[in-house]
Coordinates of C-alpha atoms (C1' of nucleotides) in Angstrom, one line a residue:
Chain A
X7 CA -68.8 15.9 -40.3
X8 CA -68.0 12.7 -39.5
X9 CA -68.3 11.5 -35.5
X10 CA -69.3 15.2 -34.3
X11 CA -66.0 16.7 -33.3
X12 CA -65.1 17.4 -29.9
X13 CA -64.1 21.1 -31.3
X14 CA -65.6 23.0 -28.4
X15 CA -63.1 25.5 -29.0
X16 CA -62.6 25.2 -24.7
X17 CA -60.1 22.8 -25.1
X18 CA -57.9 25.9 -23.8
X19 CA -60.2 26.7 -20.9
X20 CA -60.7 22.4 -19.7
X21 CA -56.8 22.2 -20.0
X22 CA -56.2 25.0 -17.9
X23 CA -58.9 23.9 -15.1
X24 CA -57.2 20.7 -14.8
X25 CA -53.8 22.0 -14.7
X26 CA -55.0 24.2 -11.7
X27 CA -56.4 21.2 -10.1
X28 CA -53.7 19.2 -10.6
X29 CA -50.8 21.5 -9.8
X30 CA -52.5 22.8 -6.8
X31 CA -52.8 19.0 -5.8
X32 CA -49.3 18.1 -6.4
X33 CA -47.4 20.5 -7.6
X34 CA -45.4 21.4 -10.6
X35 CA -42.9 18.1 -11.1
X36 CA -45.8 15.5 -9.9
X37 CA -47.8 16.3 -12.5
X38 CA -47.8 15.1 -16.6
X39 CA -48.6 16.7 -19.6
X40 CA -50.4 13.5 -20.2
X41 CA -52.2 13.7 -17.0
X42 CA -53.4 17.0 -17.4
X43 CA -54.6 16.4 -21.1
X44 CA -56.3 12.7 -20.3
X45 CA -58.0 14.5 -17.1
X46 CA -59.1 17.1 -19.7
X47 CA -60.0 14.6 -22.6
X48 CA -58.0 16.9 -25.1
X49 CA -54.5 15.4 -27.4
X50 CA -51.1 15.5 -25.5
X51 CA -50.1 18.3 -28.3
X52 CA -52.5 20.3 -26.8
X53 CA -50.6 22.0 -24.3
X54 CA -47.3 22.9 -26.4
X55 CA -50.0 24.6 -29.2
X56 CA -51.8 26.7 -26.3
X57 CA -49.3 27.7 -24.0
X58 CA -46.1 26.9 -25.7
X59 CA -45.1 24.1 -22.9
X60 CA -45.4 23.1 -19.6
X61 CA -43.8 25.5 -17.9
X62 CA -45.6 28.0 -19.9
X63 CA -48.8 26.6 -19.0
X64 CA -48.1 26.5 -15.5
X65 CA -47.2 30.4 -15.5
X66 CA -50.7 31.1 -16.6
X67 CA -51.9 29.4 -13.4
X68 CA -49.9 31.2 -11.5
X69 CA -51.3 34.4 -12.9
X70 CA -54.4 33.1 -12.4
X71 CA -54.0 32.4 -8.7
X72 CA -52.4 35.4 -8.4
X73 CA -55.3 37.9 -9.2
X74 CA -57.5 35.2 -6.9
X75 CA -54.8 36.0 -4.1
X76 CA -54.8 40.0 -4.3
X77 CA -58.7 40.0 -4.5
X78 CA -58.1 38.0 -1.3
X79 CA -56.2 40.1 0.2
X80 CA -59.2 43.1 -0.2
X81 CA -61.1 40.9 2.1
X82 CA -58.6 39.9 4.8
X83 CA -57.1 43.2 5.5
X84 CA -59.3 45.9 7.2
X85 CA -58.4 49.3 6.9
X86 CA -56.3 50.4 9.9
X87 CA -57.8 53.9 10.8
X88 CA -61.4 53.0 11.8
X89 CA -60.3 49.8 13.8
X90 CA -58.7 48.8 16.5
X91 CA -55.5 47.1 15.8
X92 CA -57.1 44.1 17.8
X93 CA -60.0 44.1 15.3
X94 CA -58.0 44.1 12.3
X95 CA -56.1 41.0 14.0
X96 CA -59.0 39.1 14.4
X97 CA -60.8 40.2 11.3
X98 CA -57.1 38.7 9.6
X99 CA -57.1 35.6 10.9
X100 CA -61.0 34.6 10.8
X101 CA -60.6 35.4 7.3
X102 CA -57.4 33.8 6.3
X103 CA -57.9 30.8 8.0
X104 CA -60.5 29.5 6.3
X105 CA -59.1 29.6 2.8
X106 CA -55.9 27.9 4.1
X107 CA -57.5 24.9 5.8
X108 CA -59.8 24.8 2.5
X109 CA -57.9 24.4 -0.8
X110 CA -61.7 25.7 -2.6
X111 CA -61.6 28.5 -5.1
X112 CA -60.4 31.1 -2.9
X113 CA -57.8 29.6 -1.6
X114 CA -56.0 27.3 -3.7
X115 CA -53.3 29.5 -4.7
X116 CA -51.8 28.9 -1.2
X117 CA -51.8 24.8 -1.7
X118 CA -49.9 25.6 -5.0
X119 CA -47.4 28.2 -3.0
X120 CA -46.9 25.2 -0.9
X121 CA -45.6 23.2 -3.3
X122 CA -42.6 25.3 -4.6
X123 CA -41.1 25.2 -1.0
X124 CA -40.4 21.2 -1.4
X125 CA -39.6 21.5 -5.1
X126 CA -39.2 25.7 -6.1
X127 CA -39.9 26.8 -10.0
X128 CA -38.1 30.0 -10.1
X129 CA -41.2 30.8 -11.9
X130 CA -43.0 31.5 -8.8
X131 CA -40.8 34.0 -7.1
X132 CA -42.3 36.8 -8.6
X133 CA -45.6 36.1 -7.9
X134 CA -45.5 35.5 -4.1
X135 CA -44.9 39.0 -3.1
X136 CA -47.6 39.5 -4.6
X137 CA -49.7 37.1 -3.3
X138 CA -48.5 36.9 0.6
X139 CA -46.5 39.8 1.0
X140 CA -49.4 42.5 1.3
X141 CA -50.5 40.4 4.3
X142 CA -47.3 40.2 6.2
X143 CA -47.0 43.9 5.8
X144 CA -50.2 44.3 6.8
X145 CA -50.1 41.9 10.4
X146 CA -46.6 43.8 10.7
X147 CA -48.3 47.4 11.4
X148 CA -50.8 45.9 13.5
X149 CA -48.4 44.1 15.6
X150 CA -46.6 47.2 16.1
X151 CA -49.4 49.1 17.2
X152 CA -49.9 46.0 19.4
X153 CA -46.7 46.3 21.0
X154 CA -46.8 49.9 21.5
X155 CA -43.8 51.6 23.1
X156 CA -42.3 48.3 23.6
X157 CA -42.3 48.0 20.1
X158 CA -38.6 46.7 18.3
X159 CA -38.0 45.4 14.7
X160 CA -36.9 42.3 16.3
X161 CA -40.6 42.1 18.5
X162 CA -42.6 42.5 15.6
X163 CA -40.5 40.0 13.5
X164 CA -41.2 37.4 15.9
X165 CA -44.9 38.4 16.8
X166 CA -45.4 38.4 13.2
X167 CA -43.7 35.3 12.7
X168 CA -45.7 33.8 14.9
X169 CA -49.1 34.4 14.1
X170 CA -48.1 33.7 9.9
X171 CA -46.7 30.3 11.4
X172 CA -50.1 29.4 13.7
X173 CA -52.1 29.9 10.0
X174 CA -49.9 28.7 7.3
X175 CA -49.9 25.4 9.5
X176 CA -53.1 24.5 8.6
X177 CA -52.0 24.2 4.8
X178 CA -53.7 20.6 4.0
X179 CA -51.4 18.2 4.1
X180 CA -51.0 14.7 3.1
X181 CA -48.7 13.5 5.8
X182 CA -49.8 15.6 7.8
X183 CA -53.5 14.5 8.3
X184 CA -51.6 11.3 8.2
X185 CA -50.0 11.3 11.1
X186 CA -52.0 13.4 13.5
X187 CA -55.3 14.0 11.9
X188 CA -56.7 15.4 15.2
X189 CA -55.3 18.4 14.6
X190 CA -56.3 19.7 11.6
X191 CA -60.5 20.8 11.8
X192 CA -62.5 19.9 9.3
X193 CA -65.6 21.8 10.2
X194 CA -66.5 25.5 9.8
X195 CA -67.2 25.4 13.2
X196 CA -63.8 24.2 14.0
X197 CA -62.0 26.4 11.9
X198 CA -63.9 29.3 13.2
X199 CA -62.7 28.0 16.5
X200 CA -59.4 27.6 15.7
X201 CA -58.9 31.2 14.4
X202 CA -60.8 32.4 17.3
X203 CA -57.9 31.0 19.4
X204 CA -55.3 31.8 17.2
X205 CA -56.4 35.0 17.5
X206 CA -57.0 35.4 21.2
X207 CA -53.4 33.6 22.2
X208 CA -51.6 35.7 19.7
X209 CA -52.8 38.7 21.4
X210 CA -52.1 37.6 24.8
X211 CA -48.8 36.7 23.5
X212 CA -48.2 40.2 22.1
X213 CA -48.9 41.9 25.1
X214 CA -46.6 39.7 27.0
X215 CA -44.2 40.6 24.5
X216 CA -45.0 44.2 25.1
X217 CA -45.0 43.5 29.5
X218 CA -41.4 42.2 29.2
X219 CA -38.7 45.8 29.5
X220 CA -36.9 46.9 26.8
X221 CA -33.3 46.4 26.4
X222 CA -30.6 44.0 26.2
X223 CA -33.4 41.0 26.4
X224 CA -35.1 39.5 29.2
X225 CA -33.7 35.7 29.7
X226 CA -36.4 34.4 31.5
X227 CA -35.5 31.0 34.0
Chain B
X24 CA -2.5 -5.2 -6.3
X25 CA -2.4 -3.0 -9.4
X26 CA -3.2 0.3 -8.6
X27 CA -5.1 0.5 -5.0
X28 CA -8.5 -0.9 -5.6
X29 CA -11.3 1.6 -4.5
X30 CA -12.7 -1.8 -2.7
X31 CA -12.5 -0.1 0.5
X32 CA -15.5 -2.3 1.5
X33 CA -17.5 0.7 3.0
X34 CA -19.0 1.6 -0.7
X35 CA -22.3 1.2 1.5
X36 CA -21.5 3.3 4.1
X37 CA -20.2 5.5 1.5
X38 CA -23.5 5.3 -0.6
X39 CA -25.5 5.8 2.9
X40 CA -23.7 8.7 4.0
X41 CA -24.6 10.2 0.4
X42 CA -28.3 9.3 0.1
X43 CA -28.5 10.9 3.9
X44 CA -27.2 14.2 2.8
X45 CA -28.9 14.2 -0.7
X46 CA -32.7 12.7 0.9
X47 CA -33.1 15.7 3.4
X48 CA -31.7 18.3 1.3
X49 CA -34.1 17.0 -2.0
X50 CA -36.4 14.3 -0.6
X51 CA -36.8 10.9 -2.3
X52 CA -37.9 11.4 -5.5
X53 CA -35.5 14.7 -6.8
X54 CA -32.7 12.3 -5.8
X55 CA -31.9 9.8 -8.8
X56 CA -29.4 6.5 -7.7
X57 CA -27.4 8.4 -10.1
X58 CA -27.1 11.4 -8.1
X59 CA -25.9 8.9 -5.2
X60 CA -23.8 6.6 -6.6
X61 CA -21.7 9.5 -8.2
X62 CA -21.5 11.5 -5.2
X63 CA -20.6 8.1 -3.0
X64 CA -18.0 7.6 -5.6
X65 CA -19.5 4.3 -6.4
X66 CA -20.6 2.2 -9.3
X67 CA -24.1 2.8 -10.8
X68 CA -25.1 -0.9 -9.8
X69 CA -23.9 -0.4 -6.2
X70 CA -27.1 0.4 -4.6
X71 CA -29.1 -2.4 -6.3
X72 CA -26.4 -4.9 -5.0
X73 CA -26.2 -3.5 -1.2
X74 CA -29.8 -2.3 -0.3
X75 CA -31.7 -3.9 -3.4
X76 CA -33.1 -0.5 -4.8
X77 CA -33.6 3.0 -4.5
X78 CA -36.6 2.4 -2.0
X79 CA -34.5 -0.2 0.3
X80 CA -31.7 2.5 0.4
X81 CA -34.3 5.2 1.4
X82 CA -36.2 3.0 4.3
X83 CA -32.2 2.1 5.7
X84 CA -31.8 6.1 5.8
X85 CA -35.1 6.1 7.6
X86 CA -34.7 3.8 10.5
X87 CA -31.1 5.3 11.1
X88 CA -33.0 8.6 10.9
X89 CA -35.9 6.8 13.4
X90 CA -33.3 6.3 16.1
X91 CA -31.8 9.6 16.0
X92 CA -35.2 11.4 16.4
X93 CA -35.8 9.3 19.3
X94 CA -32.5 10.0 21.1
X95 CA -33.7 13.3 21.0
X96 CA -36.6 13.0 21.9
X97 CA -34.9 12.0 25.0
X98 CA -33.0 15.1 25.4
X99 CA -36.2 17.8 24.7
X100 CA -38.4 15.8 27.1
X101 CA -37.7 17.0 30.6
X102 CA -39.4 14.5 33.0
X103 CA -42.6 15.8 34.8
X104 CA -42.1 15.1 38.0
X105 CA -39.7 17.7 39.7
X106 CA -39.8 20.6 37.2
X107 CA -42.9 22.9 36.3
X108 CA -45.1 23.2 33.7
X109 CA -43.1 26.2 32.5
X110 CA -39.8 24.6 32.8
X111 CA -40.6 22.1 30.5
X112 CA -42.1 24.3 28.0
X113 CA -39.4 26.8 27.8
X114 CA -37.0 23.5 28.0
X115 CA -38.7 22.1 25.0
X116 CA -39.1 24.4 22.7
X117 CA -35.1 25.6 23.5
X118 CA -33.9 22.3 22.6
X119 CA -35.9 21.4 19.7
X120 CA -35.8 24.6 18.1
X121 CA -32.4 24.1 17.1
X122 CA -32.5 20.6 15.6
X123 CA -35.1 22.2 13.5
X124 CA -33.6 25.4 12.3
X125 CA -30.2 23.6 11.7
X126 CA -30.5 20.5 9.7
X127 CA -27.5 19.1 11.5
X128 CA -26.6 15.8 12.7
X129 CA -29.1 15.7 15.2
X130 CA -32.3 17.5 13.7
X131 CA -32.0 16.1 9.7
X132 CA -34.5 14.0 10.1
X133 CA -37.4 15.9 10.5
X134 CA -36.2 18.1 7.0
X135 CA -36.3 14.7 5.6
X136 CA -40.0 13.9 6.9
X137 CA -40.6 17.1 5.5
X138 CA -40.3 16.1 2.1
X139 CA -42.9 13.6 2.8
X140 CA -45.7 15.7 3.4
X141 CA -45.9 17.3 -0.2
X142 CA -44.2 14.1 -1.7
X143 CA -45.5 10.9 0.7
X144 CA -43.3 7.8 0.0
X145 CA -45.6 5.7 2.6
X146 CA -42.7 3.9 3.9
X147 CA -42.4 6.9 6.2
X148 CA -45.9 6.7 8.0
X149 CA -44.5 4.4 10.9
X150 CA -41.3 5.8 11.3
X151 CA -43.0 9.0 11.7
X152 CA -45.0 8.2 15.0
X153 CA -41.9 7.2 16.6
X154 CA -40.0 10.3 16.2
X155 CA -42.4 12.8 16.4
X156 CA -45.2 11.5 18.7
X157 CA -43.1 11.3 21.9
X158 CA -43.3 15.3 21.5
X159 CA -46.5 15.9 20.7
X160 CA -48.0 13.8 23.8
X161 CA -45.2 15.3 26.1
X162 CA -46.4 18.9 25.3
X163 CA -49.8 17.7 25.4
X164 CA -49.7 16.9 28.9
X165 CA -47.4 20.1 29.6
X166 CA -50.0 22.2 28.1
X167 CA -53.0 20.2 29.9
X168 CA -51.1 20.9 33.2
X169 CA -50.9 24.6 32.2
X170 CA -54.4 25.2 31.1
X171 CA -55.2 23.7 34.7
X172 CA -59.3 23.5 35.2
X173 CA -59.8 25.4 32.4
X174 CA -58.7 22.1 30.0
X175 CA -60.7 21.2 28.0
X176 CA -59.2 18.5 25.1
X177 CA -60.3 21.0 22.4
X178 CA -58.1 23.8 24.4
X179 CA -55.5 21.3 25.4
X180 CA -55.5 20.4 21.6
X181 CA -55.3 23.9 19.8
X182 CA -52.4 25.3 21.9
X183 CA -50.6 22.1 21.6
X184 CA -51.1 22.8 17.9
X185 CA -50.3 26.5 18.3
X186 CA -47.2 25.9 20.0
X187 CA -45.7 22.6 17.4
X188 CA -46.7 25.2 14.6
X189 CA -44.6 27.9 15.9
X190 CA -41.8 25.4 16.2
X191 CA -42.4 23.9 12.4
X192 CA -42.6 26.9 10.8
X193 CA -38.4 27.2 10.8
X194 CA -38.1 24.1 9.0
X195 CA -35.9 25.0 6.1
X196 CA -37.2 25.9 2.9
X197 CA -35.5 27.1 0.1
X198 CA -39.0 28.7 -1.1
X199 CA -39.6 30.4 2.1
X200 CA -36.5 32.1 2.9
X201 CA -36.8 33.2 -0.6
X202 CA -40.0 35.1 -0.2
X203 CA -39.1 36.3 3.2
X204 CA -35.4 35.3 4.1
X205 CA -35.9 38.1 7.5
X206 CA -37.9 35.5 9.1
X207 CA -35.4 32.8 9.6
X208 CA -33.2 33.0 12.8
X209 CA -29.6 32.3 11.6
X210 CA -27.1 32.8 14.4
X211 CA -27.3 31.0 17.4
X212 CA -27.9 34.0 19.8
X213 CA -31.2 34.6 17.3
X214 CA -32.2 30.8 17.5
X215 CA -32.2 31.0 21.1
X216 CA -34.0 34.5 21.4
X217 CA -36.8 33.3 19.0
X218 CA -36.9 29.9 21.3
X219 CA -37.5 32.4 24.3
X220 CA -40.3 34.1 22.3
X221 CA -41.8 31.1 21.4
X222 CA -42.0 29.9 24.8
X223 CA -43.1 33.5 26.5
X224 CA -45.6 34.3 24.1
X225 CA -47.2 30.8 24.1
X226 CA -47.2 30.7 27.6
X227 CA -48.7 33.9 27.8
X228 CA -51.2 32.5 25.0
X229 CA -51.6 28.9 27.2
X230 CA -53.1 31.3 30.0
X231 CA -55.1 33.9 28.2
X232 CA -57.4 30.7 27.1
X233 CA -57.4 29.2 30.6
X234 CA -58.7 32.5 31.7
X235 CA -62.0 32.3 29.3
X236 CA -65.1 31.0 31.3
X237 CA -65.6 27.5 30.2
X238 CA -68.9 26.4 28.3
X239 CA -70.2 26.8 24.8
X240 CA -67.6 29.1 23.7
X241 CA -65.8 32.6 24.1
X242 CA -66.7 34.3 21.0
X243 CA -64.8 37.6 21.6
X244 CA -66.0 40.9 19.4
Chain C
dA22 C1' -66.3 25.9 -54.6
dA23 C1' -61.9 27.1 -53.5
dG24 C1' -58.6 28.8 -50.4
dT25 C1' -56.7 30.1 -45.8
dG26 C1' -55.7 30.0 -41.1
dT27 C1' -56.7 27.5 -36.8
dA28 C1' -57.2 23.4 -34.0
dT29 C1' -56.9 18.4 -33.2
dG30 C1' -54.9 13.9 -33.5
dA31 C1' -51.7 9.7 -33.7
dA32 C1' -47.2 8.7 -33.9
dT33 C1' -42.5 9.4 -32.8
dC34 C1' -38.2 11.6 -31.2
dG35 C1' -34.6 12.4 -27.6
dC36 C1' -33.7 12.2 -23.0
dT37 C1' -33.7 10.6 -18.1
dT38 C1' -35.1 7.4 -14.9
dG39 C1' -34.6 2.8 -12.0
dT40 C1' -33.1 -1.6 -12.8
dT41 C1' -30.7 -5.7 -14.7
dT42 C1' -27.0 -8.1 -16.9
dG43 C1' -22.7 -10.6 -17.4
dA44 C1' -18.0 -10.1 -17.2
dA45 C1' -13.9 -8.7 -14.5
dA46 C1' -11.5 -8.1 -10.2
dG47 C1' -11.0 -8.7 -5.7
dT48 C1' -10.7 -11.8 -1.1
dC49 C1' -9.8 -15.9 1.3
dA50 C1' -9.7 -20.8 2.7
dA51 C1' -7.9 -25.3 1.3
Chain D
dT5 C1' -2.4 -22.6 -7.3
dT6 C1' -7.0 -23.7 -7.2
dG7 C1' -11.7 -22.7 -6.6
dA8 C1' -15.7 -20.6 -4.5
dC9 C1' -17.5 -16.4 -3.0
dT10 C1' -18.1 -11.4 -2.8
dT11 C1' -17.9 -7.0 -4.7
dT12 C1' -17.3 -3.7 -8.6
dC13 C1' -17.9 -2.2 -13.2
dA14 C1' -19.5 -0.7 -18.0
dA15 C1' -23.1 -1.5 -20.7
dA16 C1' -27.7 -2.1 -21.8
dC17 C1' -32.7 -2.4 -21.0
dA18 C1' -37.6 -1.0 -20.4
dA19 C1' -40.5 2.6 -19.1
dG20 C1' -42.0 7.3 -18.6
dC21 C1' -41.2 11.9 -19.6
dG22 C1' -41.6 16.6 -22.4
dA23 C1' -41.6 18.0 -26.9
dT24 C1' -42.2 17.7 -32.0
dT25 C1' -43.9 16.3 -36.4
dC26 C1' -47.1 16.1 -40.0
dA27 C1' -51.4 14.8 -41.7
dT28 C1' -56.2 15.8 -41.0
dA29 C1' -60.5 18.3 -39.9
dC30 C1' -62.7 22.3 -39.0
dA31 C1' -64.4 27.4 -39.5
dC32 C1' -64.6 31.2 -42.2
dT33 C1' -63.7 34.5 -46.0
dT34 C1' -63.7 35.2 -50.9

DNA sequence: AAGTGTATGAATCGCTTGTTTGAAAGTCAA
DNA sequence: TTGACTTTCAAACAAGCGATTCATACACTT
């Protein structure tokens, strides 16, 4: 009896949202055992009893984030036969955009991705194929269908690249927004128009790709 | 006499050389004075005594870093006057691709800021203008130039943006060329074909949007 | 009511971190 | 040689970290 007990039996559940929340803000190393227990008012111990240790607990949120990032992948990638490979482009990137700029509930699993490139786990490695690969392979075929006959392994690497690079900039960004704030949109309305031009000036840049002739490589200047 | 002290007197340059090397490849706070000190071949105590702690050391690596971005700066900036749009845009991106593939001499500094945006020290903020504003405004006026009547400072702004996040993207990162090491340009020859891609395909992009009507908004499909 | 397994809590351990200390060793002018 | 000053060094300090311990409180079966 005593003081009611805070025995909600989701001690589990609280710890885990605010380990999401916290490692998607900054990342495995920056975050505490005790900041993740205080934020989710439950003992220190907690976190060795439920998941072992930290490590351990921040492998579950990576599972986590990976399911979340293969049902996003269902929504991003169109089937290819019954659309144009300019459709499926723009379908891509007015879907993927959004959930880059905005670290909400869909796309959070990118902010955490982020954060192993500055400071890598080893833990992660398995779970990125799974979470960005399908959509590289994905924007692969439809660049080559882009590029036609003047298609090449190299051309579609660089296309590719290229397009992956104009999204995954939008990852927030402390220093970023910092230092030029302009340029990352806040609004749905912006980010709408910034995939819309993502989109259009990647396929004018693929078909410029596709104008130049085969061969040795143009050198242009 | 005795045996050869180690007083060589450039324990600080020795410790400076050391944090360089170890700040860009780690960023501050992965780097302990420990790390330093033993890799400078100098005592523990060293880096208190020359640059009054870690964070002193750090901001000394900065400015050194400052002045080095901004030589550069003069050497990707073509002037205006006497060379075309294009010329500077395929001159840019040529030269500063480089410095940002290769963390060399010339081009650590901007793996160093890179640190900074998942792990923000806030000694970097001014140093940062310096170094990479001078860019970002050249290209901005390269890019209004290019877009011609067509600019518009939202335009101007998002292939400015499309074009600096093209470049970015080949920062190194152990965590990228991990998930998808095919993507990073390792020879010169393939540095300097992506460069021409980057410029060709964004100059293709730069006039595919000077091409939409003005007005509310192109909203293709 | 007693017993059993699960979950929580406060305290503590062992380790690494940045920083400080005070002595020793060097340099150099008088 | 003396004496003041600068630089190096080993050792220790205080704080923060992940992890562990062990007693306690709960839920539930018998």
């Amino acid at each position: 009896m005593t003081s009611a007990p805070v025995h909600a039996a989701d001690t589990r559940e609280r710890i885990l949202e605010a380990a999401t929340r916290l490692f998607t803000e900054r990342g495995f190393a920056r975050v505490t055992v005790r900041d993740i227990t205080s934020d989710a008012k439950a003992n220190l111990a907690a976190v060795s009893y439920h998941f072992g240790d930290k490590l351990g607990l921040y492998e579950r949120v990576l599972e986590i984030g990976l399911r979340s990032a293969q049902q996003m992948n269902t929504e991003t990638i169109l089937p290819r036969e019954g659309h144009t490979p300019e459709e499926c482009l723009r379908h891509y990137v007015r879907e993927y955009l959004p959930r880059i700029v905005r670290s909400d509930d869909r796309g959070w699993i990118f902010q955490l991705l982020k954060h192993e490139m500055s400071n890598p786990t080893a833990v992660a490695r398995s779970y990125v194929r799974g979470a960005i690969m399908p959509g590289i392979e994905f924007l692969t075929g439809v660049v080559g269908d882009l590029l036609g006959e003047a298609s090449t392994p190299e051309r579609v690497r660089r296309c590719t690249t290229s397009i992956q690079a104009q999204c995954l900039f939008f990852l927030p960004d402390p220093f970023k927004s910092m230092v030029m704030p302009d340029f990352q949109p806040s609004t749905d309305e912006a980010i709408r128009e910034m995939a819309d031009h993502i989109a259009e000036f990647s396929l004018a840049g693929i078909r410029a790709i596709a104008a130049q002739r085969r061969g040795p490589r143009v050198r242009p200047r």
